[in-house]
């Protein structure tokens, strides 16, 4: 390669690493896996070492991590939260061990799990937890104290009144991750790719009450700072931190012998599937704290520690068949049935194929030999096809035109690769559909939660949403845990739900792309469900904020014979299908509001309802047509744009004054 080609490769690697670091650390939405990132990073370090003339102070190799988000107050770490140098082979590990033994031939090394989570610092004053922050870029992080208080394994008061800062890794146990994704599926929410993303996303939520439901956990792995105490070894700090009430790195071991250390690293990698937390490697540190000081640190990494990274295990197998699974949101997901293969400690016989585009882009066929790995150590996926081994009788997969669960015709959204079933009574979607229909923001059927719905479906008492209004009181009372009073309350709530506005019903039907706001716009525009069902694309798009994608989704939904039958049955039992005008005043007539941030006392939904009841409109984005931006704490880019556009900005107190005038 010429010098120009080498320089071009270095610049390309830097750009790719910066982009993917931003996706991983800031957005929590990575596009590549850790191993691919690590390989690019290792290649860049190699080239920079060979060609120092192309060195740059802005290279990703000089950085610690990502940037702090603006949603939380920024915190400057008293002690920088540095990253670790990665090693990928026994040779690289032994080179590190030999370097350390050059300082002390009898050096001890501590072996710990490298937890795949989110690094944080915890600060205590006189033994009281006062601040918790994410790593951010290692120098400045985000203040997530209130969210960290919801992590039950973090002590709020220590056993001694010490001033101390510790560093730990917040993670989501695999069991909690599976439960969270199950709940997300039932509610129609976004599924998380892996526990690390789930933990990072949860810790950055603005609502600490929601964070508390995510069942996060933590391991403390370093004593960053302590006032008035000295320790000789890293393991002594672990003993002391355990005494204070911290949960420290689990199952850490101490070694002098290199062979025994390497053997333990590999054994831990082989058994990682047995753990209830994700690891992506092992951490090896000098035990002696005084020796660490002699060895020293670089700007972004300590010299006295490394992370041994495990490569993802990949194995070949054969695609026996491709079948379609219908998810609870109506998405048709193709799944490959495989010749069983042992992978990451478990037997894998199925792998997700994501969607039709995934299959066609990789030309995956029944009979193909494919390479399989576990994505995020959880979900098996096919990463490549060995076409040299393709048999002559391999079968190209064709996506079905009809739902395999209910037989209804399926459709594909214009803006995504997902193919969906639109039948609201589809058996595969039943629990999710019923739960959404009965939810507080839809038909508000008090007492009809997921547990009761599971009982109803298991007892074969409901096959669609219309069946809810024909439930027998005696059979309801006989269900486990209900009884006569609960059954009576439920029937009363069902009766009340019949009187709600058309907008509630439209939202409750679960039409793809139609949320609460769109449902309210459609109800106000068309007045009756009959009118809406007869509207074509042109009429639908005349409504504010209803584009072609939403219009196509509405038309596809009401084309379904099953959905037409459901609507007819709802009408027959007396469910209201007309718009009810809840506007009580004209104070905000002709005005468009945008809400941003967290208001002191009003929820976003409550504030929106107050605006609409007084003749105003609520929009999701700021433009020159915006009349007022109602801003609360942690207001973001919308507030900045309002100032740029010269839009009036008010707080909750001023908003309430406007209402009372």
XYZ file of C-alpha atoms in Angstrom:
661
model
C 0.000 0.000 0.000
C 1.142 3.536 -0.743
C 1.369 6.177 1.975
C -1.688 7.900 0.472
C -3.706 4.655 0.649
C -2.625 4.088 4.264
C -3.613 7.627 5.226
C -6.983 7.171 3.512
C -7.612 3.907 5.424
C -6.697 5.568 8.734
C -9.112 8.448 8.095
C -11.886 6.055 7.061
C -11.397 3.978 10.232
C -11.488 7.106 12.401
C -14.718 8.294 10.806
C -16.376 4.892 11.195
C -15.288 4.544 14.821
C -16.473 8.047 15.744
C -19.850 7.400 14.127
C -20.321 4.017 15.795
C -19.103 5.329 19.178
C -21.837 7.968 18.977
C -24.466 5.337 18.109
C -23.310 3.077 20.964
C -22.518 5.478 23.816
C -24.840 8.416 23.142
C -27.849 6.984 21.286
C -27.715 3.454 22.731
C -28.589 2.267 19.232
C -25.530 0.460 17.780
C -25.427 -0.513 14.119
C -22.532 -2.982 14.445
C -21.639 -5.519 17.133
C -18.850 -5.021 19.673
C -16.507 -7.480 17.981
C -16.619 -5.643 14.635
C -15.995 -2.343 16.439
C -13.082 -3.872 18.398
C -11.479 -5.189 15.207
C -11.669 -1.739 13.544
C -10.247 -0.137 16.685
C -7.372 -2.646 16.844
C -6.579 -2.078 13.136
C -6.486 1.703 13.618
C -4.137 1.394 16.628
C -1.863 -0.874 14.598
C -1.686 1.565 11.671
C -1.128 4.590 13.947
C 1.730 2.757 15.681
C 3.354 1.886 12.328
C 2.831 5.325 10.795
C 3.172 7.976 13.554
C 3.313 10.702 10.884
C -0.470 10.252 10.514
C -1.160 10.635 14.235
C -4.019 12.955 15.240
C -5.100 14.367 18.618
C -8.738 13.805 17.617
C -8.324 10.114 16.797
C -10.816 7.743 18.526
C -7.798 6.007 20.075
C -7.228 9.165 22.164
C -10.763 9.242 23.454
C -12.303 7.534 26.493
C -15.945 7.248 25.357
C -19.077 9.143 24.302
C -20.409 12.601 25.070
C -22.814 13.511 27.865
C -26.446 14.038 26.874
C -28.195 17.348 27.524
C -31.236 15.782 29.175
C -29.509 15.600 32.563
C -27.241 18.020 34.391
C -23.583 17.475 33.636
C -21.182 16.252 36.330
C -17.394 16.596 36.223
C -15.887 13.444 37.709
C -13.498 14.039 40.599
C -11.512 11.023 39.359
C -11.714 10.359 35.591
C -13.579 7.195 34.605
C -11.062 5.740 32.169
C -11.526 2.871 29.743
C -9.355 -0.245 29.403
C -6.973 -1.417 26.700
C -8.348 -4.483 24.925
C -6.422 -7.682 24.185
C -7.754 -10.455 21.941
C -5.228 -13.314 22.208
C -3.089 -15.241 24.654
C 0.023 -13.621 23.140
C -1.279 -10.099 23.789
C -2.271 -11.056 27.327
C 1.143 -12.574 28.099
C 2.850 -9.455 26.745
C 0.861 -7.370 29.250
C 1.696 -9.753 32.119
C 5.398 -9.685 31.212
C 5.378 -5.868 31.145
C 3.919 -5.819 34.667
C 6.429 -8.395 35.936
C 9.213 -6.143 34.712
C 8.200 -3.913 37.647
C 7.669 -6.797 40.097
C 8.443 -10.422 39.177
C 6.068 -11.648 41.888
C 3.115 -9.446 40.852
C -0.449 -10.584 41.624
C -3.321 -10.137 39.167
C -7.030 -9.918 39.915
C -9.438 -11.513 37.419
C -12.979 -10.079 37.169
C -15.935 -10.390 34.823
C -16.238 -7.606 32.254
C -19.931 -6.814 32.718
C -21.663 -5.533 29.584
C -23.652 -2.642 31.046
C -23.338 1.074 31.737
C -20.473 2.437 33.833
C -21.372 4.871 36.643
C -19.776 6.600 39.621
C -21.476 6.762 43.023
C -20.545 9.537 45.442
C -21.165 9.449 49.218
C -20.731 12.193 51.814
C -20.620 11.061 55.437
C -21.904 7.695 54.237
C -24.988 9.153 52.476
C -25.529 8.684 48.713
C -25.516 12.190 47.235
C -24.753 11.795 43.549
C -24.630 9.215 40.794
C -23.350 9.904 37.298
C -22.805 8.063 34.048
C -19.309 7.841 32.577
C -20.095 10.161 29.659
C -16.749 10.960 28.023
C -14.824 9.893 31.141
C -14.341 13.461 32.330
C -17.935 14.750 32.259
C -20.997 12.523 32.720
C -24.731 12.830 33.358
C -26.346 13.235 36.767
C -28.709 10.243 37.067
C -28.928 10.237 40.864
C -32.698 9.825 41.104
C -32.697 6.933 38.653
C -29.834 5.199 40.469
C -31.738 5.457 43.727
C -34.241 2.998 42.220
C -31.521 0.319 41.908
C -32.092 -1.671 45.054
C -28.531 -3.013 45.303
C -27.155 0.540 45.637
C -27.033 1.445 49.354
C -28.463 4.871 50.146
C -26.629 4.866 53.495
C -23.330 3.095 54.174
C -22.390 1.275 57.330
C -19.734 3.939 58.084
C -19.933 7.769 57.711
C -17.200 7.940 55.047
C -16.619 10.275 52.109
C -16.129 7.919 49.194
C -16.558 7.585 45.429
C -16.901 4.160 43.845
C -17.300 3.003 40.274
C -19.642 0.256 39.134
C -21.460 -1.252 36.167
C -25.241 -0.961 35.996
C -26.726 -3.900 34.137
C -30.037 -5.612 33.494
C -30.138 -9.303 34.485
C -31.007 -11.610 31.593
C -34.134 -12.757 33.434
C -35.298 -9.135 33.835
C -34.471 -8.455 30.185
C -36.671 -11.304 28.983
C -39.513 -10.174 31.245
C -39.185 -6.546 30.045
C -39.327 -7.568 26.382
C -42.366 -9.747 27.106
C -44.078 -6.723 28.665
C -43.012 -4.501 25.749
C -44.491 -7.019 23.304
C -47.823 -7.134 25.142
C -48.060 -3.337 25.244
C -46.877 -2.948 21.654
C -43.692 -1.123 22.708
C -40.237 -1.266 21.121
C -38.266 -4.426 21.903
C -34.703 -4.025 23.190
C -31.893 -5.732 21.261
C -29.942 -6.899 24.325
C -29.643 -6.337 28.106
C -26.928 -3.685 27.705
C -29.144 -1.487 25.522
C -32.072 -2.060 27.877
C -30.002 -1.028 30.922
C -28.554 2.079 29.233
C -31.950 3.138 27.873
C -33.637 2.609 31.229
C -31.052 4.581 33.209
C -31.531 7.564 30.876
C -35.309 7.703 31.262
C -36.552 10.980 32.727
C -39.246 9.232 34.782
C -37.606 7.473 37.751
C -40.841 5.629 38.470
C -40.509 3.819 35.160
C -36.832 3.125 35.874
C -37.862 1.407 39.116
C -39.906 -1.126 37.120
C -36.902 -2.109 34.972
C -35.206 -4.161 37.727
C -31.675 -2.866 37.122
C -28.729 -4.091 39.166
C -25.084 -3.120 39.730
C -21.649 -4.523 40.542
C -19.056 -2.177 42.077
C -15.605 -2.812 40.612
C -13.380 0.059 41.738
C -12.721 2.395 44.657
C -12.184 5.764 42.961
C -11.581 7.946 46.026
C -11.801 7.730 49.815
C -11.002 10.249 52.515
C -8.771 9.272 55.438
C -8.051 5.611 54.591
C -5.250 3.726 52.814
C -5.233 0.253 51.275
C -2.440 -1.942 49.960
C -4.356 -4.070 47.425
C -7.370 -3.986 45.156
C -8.866 -7.006 46.911
C -8.609 -5.171 50.253
C -10.769 -2.397 48.794
C -13.309 -5.055 47.739
C -13.438 -6.404 51.296
C -13.931 -2.903 52.666
C -16.582 -1.943 50.108
C -18.496 -5.146 50.877
C -18.360 -4.161 54.529
C -19.859 -0.758 53.654
C -22.798 -2.448 51.925
C -21.800 -2.547 48.248
C -22.235 -5.509 45.918
C -18.752 -5.842 44.436
C -17.514 -7.723 41.360
C -18.716 -11.289 41.658
C -16.370 -14.300 41.867
C -13.130 -12.361 41.455
C -9.924 -14.420 41.658
C -6.239 -13.667 42.321
C -3.414 -15.251 40.269
C 0.381 -15.160 39.977
C 0.738 -17.938 37.395
C 0.062 -16.879 33.762
C -1.121 -20.324 32.623
C -3.643 -20.630 35.455
C -4.889 -17.103 34.787
C -5.404 -17.776 31.071
C -7.115 -21.094 31.818
C -9.574 -19.303 34.143
C -10.269 -16.617 31.514
C -11.184 -19.220 28.894
C -13.269 -21.269 31.363
C -15.260 -18.172 32.280
C -15.883 -17.440 28.620
C -17.126 -20.984 28.055
C -19.561 -20.691 30.997
C -20.880 -17.185 30.362
C -24.273 -18.489 29.218
C -24.781 -19.825 32.781
C -24.645 -16.296 34.237
C -27.725 -14.091 34.710
C -25.771 -11.079 33.428
C -24.033 -10.406 30.122
C -20.237 -10.326 29.913
C -18.183 -9.486 26.843
C -14.807 -10.303 28.310
C -12.634 -10.573 31.412
C -10.726 -7.808 33.216
C -7.178 -8.388 34.476
C -5.739 -5.838 36.946
C -2.652 -5.519 39.115
C -3.641 -6.214 42.714
C -1.014 -4.004 44.381
C -2.108 -0.358 44.522
C 1.417 0.944 45.073
C 2.605 -1.039 42.045
C -0.172 0.537 40.009
C 1.215 3.978 40.882
C 4.691 2.900 39.716
C 3.333 1.525 36.425
C 1.272 4.673 35.822
C -1.515 5.667 33.438
C -1.981 7.184 30.008
C -4.443 9.991 29.260
C -7.331 7.653 28.520
C -6.314 4.251 29.932
C -4.427 2.804 32.910
C -1.291 0.800 32.020
C -1.926 -1.643 34.883
C -5.096 -3.292 33.542
C -6.450 -4.838 30.325
C -9.711 -6.318 29.110
C -9.548 -9.724 27.413
C -12.376 -9.620 24.850
C -14.239 -12.793 23.890
C -15.050 -13.196 20.180
C -18.658 -14.175 19.416
C -18.954 -17.913 18.837
C -19.953 -18.727 15.238
C -20.855 -22.198 13.945
C -22.161 -23.666 10.679
C -25.511 -25.451 10.408
C -28.239 -26.188 7.835
C -31.573 -24.397 7.279
C -34.218 -27.159 7.424
C -37.216 -24.851 6.934
C -38.399 -21.236 7.132
C -41.614 -20.628 9.064
C -43.646 -17.505 9.847
C -44.419 -16.394 13.399
C -47.083 -13.745 14.018
C -46.094 -11.399 16.839
C -48.429 -9.676 19.248
C -48.159 -6.460 17.236
C -49.258 -8.241 14.043
C -45.753 -8.349 12.542
C -45.007 -11.475 10.516
C -41.475 -12.577 11.397
C -39.715 -15.315 9.415
C -37.787 -17.835 11.513
C -35.256 -20.375 10.281
C -35.559 -23.910 11.652
C -32.008 -25.251 11.876
C -30.147 -28.504 12.313
C -29.465 -28.293 16.089
C -26.039 -26.862 16.913
C -24.334 -26.157 20.271
C -23.667 -22.407 20.518
C -22.585 -20.267 23.499
C -23.508 -23.037 25.918
C -27.001 -23.799 24.581
C -28.481 -25.895 21.771
C -29.746 -23.646 18.985
C -32.390 -24.954 16.581
C -34.027 -21.688 15.451
C -32.801 -18.273 14.329
C -34.608 -15.041 13.527
C -34.585 -13.855 9.904
C -36.041 -10.425 10.825
C -38.039 -9.650 7.648
C -38.377 -10.379 3.938
C -35.629 -7.873 3.016
C -33.157 -9.681 5.301
C -33.853 -12.977 3.506
C -33.677 -11.559 -0.013
C -30.538 -9.457 0.594
C -28.635 -12.531 1.849
C -30.424 -14.961 -0.496
C -31.126 -17.410 2.347
C -32.802 -20.599 1.108
C -34.145 -23.783 2.650
C -31.309 -26.327 2.482
C -28.500 -23.732 2.718
C -25.488 -24.099 4.990
C -25.299 -20.941 7.109
C -23.123 -19.442 9.850
C -24.994 -18.763 13.104
C -24.121 -16.747 16.194
C -25.935 -15.324 19.202
C -26.588 -11.593 18.915
C -25.920 -9.957 22.266
C -25.573 -13.477 23.714
C -29.377 -13.795 23.566
C -30.938 -14.137 20.112
C -29.527 -16.579 17.538
C -29.074 -14.999 14.101
C -27.746 -16.006 10.686
C -24.783 -13.883 9.604
C -23.822 -15.472 6.265
C -24.611 -18.181 3.695
C -22.040 -20.631 2.310
C -23.288 -20.736 -1.283
C -20.543 -23.191 -2.280
C -22.460 -25.817 -0.270
C -25.913 -24.939 -1.667
C -27.726 -28.135 -2.761
C -29.390 -28.332 -6.184
C -32.813 -28.774 -4.551
C -32.575 -25.692 -2.289
C -35.896 -23.823 -2.007
C -36.274 -20.043 -2.357
C -38.623 -18.682 0.314
C -41.738 -16.741 -0.694
C -43.473 -14.555 1.891
C -47.161 -15.482 2.388
C -49.950 -13.190 1.164
C -52.232 -14.312 4.008
C -51.682 -14.445 7.776
C -50.859 -18.032 8.836
C -52.679 -17.474 12.137
C -56.058 -16.156 10.939
C -55.998 -16.294 7.126
C -56.488 -12.548 6.687
C -54.587 -10.791 3.862
C -51.379 -9.111 5.070
C -49.924 -5.766 4.014
C -46.539 -4.040 4.026
C -46.059 -0.500 5.313
C -44.585 1.998 2.888
C -42.021 3.222 5.412
C -40.738 -0.025 6.922
C -39.753 -3.583 6.011
C -42.338 -5.210 8.288
C -45.275 -7.163 6.835
C -48.327 -7.142 9.115
C -51.663 -8.768 9.746
C -54.345 -6.112 10.299
C -56.973 -8.395 11.837
C -57.815 -7.127 15.335
C -59.168 -10.586 16.224
C -56.079 -12.497 15.058
C -55.413 -15.207 17.698
C -51.657 -14.521 17.670
C -52.249 -10.877 18.637
C -55.196 -11.352 20.971
C -53.627 -10.623 24.378
C -51.789 -7.525 23.107
C -54.879 -6.233 21.289
C -57.171 -6.715 24.307
C -54.646 -5.142 26.702
C -54.303 -2.075 24.496
C -58.077 -1.760 23.960
C -58.744 -1.831 27.723
C -55.863 0.528 28.632
C -56.456 3.833 30.404
C -55.713 5.992 27.339
C -58.036 3.883 25.159
C -61.334 2.519 26.554
C -60.229 2.844 30.201
C -61.753 -0.454 31.379
C -60.801 -0.456 35.052
C -59.847 -3.910 36.324
C -59.162 -5.303 32.841
C -55.388 -5.593 33.174
C -53.018 -8.106 31.488
C -53.496 -10.709 34.252
C -57.304 -10.706 33.879
C -57.011 -10.792 30.089
C -54.715 -13.825 30.311
C -57.362 -15.535 32.477
C -60.103 -14.709 29.955
C -58.134 -16.028 26.983
C -57.054 -19.161 28.832
C -60.701 -19.813 29.760
C -61.628 -19.344 26.055
C -64.110 -16.584 27.024
C -62.893 -13.972 24.504
C -61.735 -14.228 20.894
C -61.804 -10.505 20.055
C -62.454 -7.087 21.589
C -66.210 -7.207 20.948
C -66.439 -10.310 23.165
C -65.555 -8.157 26.193
C -69.048 -6.622 26.084
C -70.753 -10.031 26.144
C -68.986 -11.498 29.171
C -71.141 -13.533 31.557
C -71.029 -12.167 35.130
C -71.188 -15.597 36.762
C -68.357 -16.958 34.623
C -66.334 -13.828 35.371
C -66.829 -14.224 39.119
C -65.695 -17.857 38.874
C -62.285 -16.940 37.443
C -59.356 -17.397 39.884
C -58.797 -14.295 42.025
C -61.864 -12.346 40.843
C -65.055 -13.031 42.789
C -68.459 -11.325 42.607
C -67.377 -7.796 43.645
C -64.524 -7.638 41.110
C -66.787 -9.050 38.390
C -69.465 -6.477 39.215
C -66.910 -3.642 39.137
C -65.574 -4.878 35.812
C -69.028 -5.016 34.238
C -69.716 -1.464 35.427
C -66.451 -0.255 33.909
C -67.298 -1.994 30.634
C -70.636 -0.173 30.621
C -68.962 3.177 31.230
C -66.499 2.591 28.404
C -69.365 2.419 25.884
C -70.026 6.142 26.409
C -66.535 7.405 25.569
C -65.657 9.562 22.556
C -64.962 8.060 19.133
C -61.319 9.126 19.522
C -60.880 6.643 22.400
C -62.377 3.839 20.316
C -60.179 4.627 17.308
C -57.061 4.564 19.468
C -58.260 1.383 21.193
C -58.705 -0.457 17.884
C -54.924 -0.463 17.556
C -54.686 0.719 13.945
C -50.999 0.833 13.034
C -49.568 4.408 13.002
C -52.715 5.799 14.700
C -51.851 7.055 18.168
C -53.898 9.179 20.550
C -53.232 12.437 18.711
C -54.098 11.052 15.261
C -57.215 9.354 16.667
C -58.412 12.670 18.123
C -57.806 14.480 14.813
C -59.695 11.821 12.825
C -62.633 11.748 15.252
C -63.005 15.524 15.117
C -62.670 15.596 11.310
C -65.072 12.738 10.383
C -67.445 12.872 13.393
C -68.626 9.227 13.009
C -66.921 5.881 12.500
C -69.089 5.210 9.436
C -67.781 8.362 7.743
C -64.181 7.453 8.557
C -64.538 3.902 7.237
C -65.850 5.203 3.890
C -63.106 7.818 3.429
C -60.518 7.351 0.671
C -56.840 8.341 0.829
C -57.492 11.846 -0.500
C -60.121 12.616 2.149
C -58.074 11.119 4.938
C -54.994 13.179 4.103
C -57.075 16.356 4.254
C -57.010 15.947 8.050
C -54.159 17.724 9.871
C -51.009 15.586 10.378
C -52.495 12.567 8.539
C -50.151 11.551 5.728
C -50.324 8.819 3.112
C -48.717 6.219 5.386
C -51.394 6.737 8.065
C -54.128 6.832 5.424
C -52.982 3.545 3.864
C -52.890 1.944 7.311
C -56.476 3.076 8.064
C -57.771 1.864 4.703
C -56.018 -1.519 5.072
C -57.441 -1.928 8.578
C -61.059 -1.310 7.587
C -60.776 -3.408 4.413
C -60.453 -6.472 6.653
C -63.708 -8.432 6.907
C -62.774 -9.431 10.459
C -62.343 -5.782 11.471
C -65.622 -4.807 9.772
C -67.367 -7.560 11.726
C -65.740 -6.362 14.975
C -66.950 -2.785 14.378
C -70.480 -4.024 13.612
C -70.560 -6.030 16.845
C -69.298 -3.054 18.874
C -72.064 -0.908 17.421
C -74.630 -3.632 18.159
C -73.744 -3.714 21.875
C -74.019 0.072 22.147
C -70.406 1.284 22.006
C -70.407 4.965 20.993
C -68.980 5.545 17.508
C -69.498 9.324 17.311
C -67.341 12.312 18.167
C -68.035 14.010 21.515
C -66.920 17.631 21.638
C -65.124 18.223 24.941
C -64.173 21.818 24.161
C -65.433 24.075 26.969
C -63.845 27.392 26.044
C -62.240 29.549 23.337
C -59.244 30.958 25.233
C -56.731 29.239 22.963
C -58.773 29.297 19.745
C -56.496 29.500 16.694
C -53.358 28.908 18.800
C -50.866 26.056 18.375
C -48.886 24.889 21.413
C -45.741 22.736 21.609
C -44.871 21.019 24.909
C -41.302 20.273 25.956
C -39.625 19.159 29.171
C -41.199 18.084 32.475
C -43.800 20.407 34.017
C -43.866 20.822 37.844
C -47.421 19.512 38.423
C -49.093 18.831 35.071
C -48.531 15.693 33.049
C -48.094 16.150 29.301
C -51.425 14.481 28.598
C -53.214 16.666 31.176
C -51.704 19.867 29.736
C -52.644 18.806 26.189
C -56.246 18.183 27.246
C -56.467 21.625 28.883
C -55.218 23.260 25.683
C -57.635 21.332 23.461
C -60.618 21.907 25.776
C -59.973 25.617 25.392
C -59.899 25.524 21.604
C -56.141 25.197 21.093
C -54.086 22.681 19.142
C -51.039 20.703 20.326
C -48.214 20.011 17.857
C -45.148 17.809 18.221
C -42.673 20.144 16.533
C -41.785 23.828 16.556
C -42.309 25.897 13.405
C -43.170 29.482 12.477
C -46.831 28.510 12.857
C -46.278 27.692 16.555
C -47.960 30.210 18.854
C -46.508 29.204 22.234
C -43.975 26.702 23.592
C -44.891 25.457 27.081
C -41.554 24.472 28.630
C -40.647 22.595 31.806
C -37.452 21.186 33.321
C -34.921 19.465 31.024
C -36.418 21.112 27.936
C -34.346 20.146 24.908
C -33.966 21.100 21.261
C -37.580 22.321 20.939
C -36.826 25.144 23.379
C -33.723 26.147 21.402
C -35.668 26.112 18.136
C -38.444 28.241 19.697
C -35.884 30.888 20.617
C -34.366 30.751 17.118
C -37.825 31.220 15.538
C -38.833 33.946 17.982
C -41.720 31.847 19.367
C -43.089 32.856 22.778
C -41.978 30.507 25.605
C -43.948 30.194 28.861
C -43.721 28.030 31.982
C -46.529 26.215 33.806
C -47.295 29.134 36.132
C -47.849 31.497 33.195
C -49.917 28.822 31.429
C -52.198 28.472 34.474
C -52.545 32.253 34.646
C -53.692 32.288 31.017
C -56.330 29.679 31.860
C -57.606 31.603 34.868
C -57.838 34.971 33.115
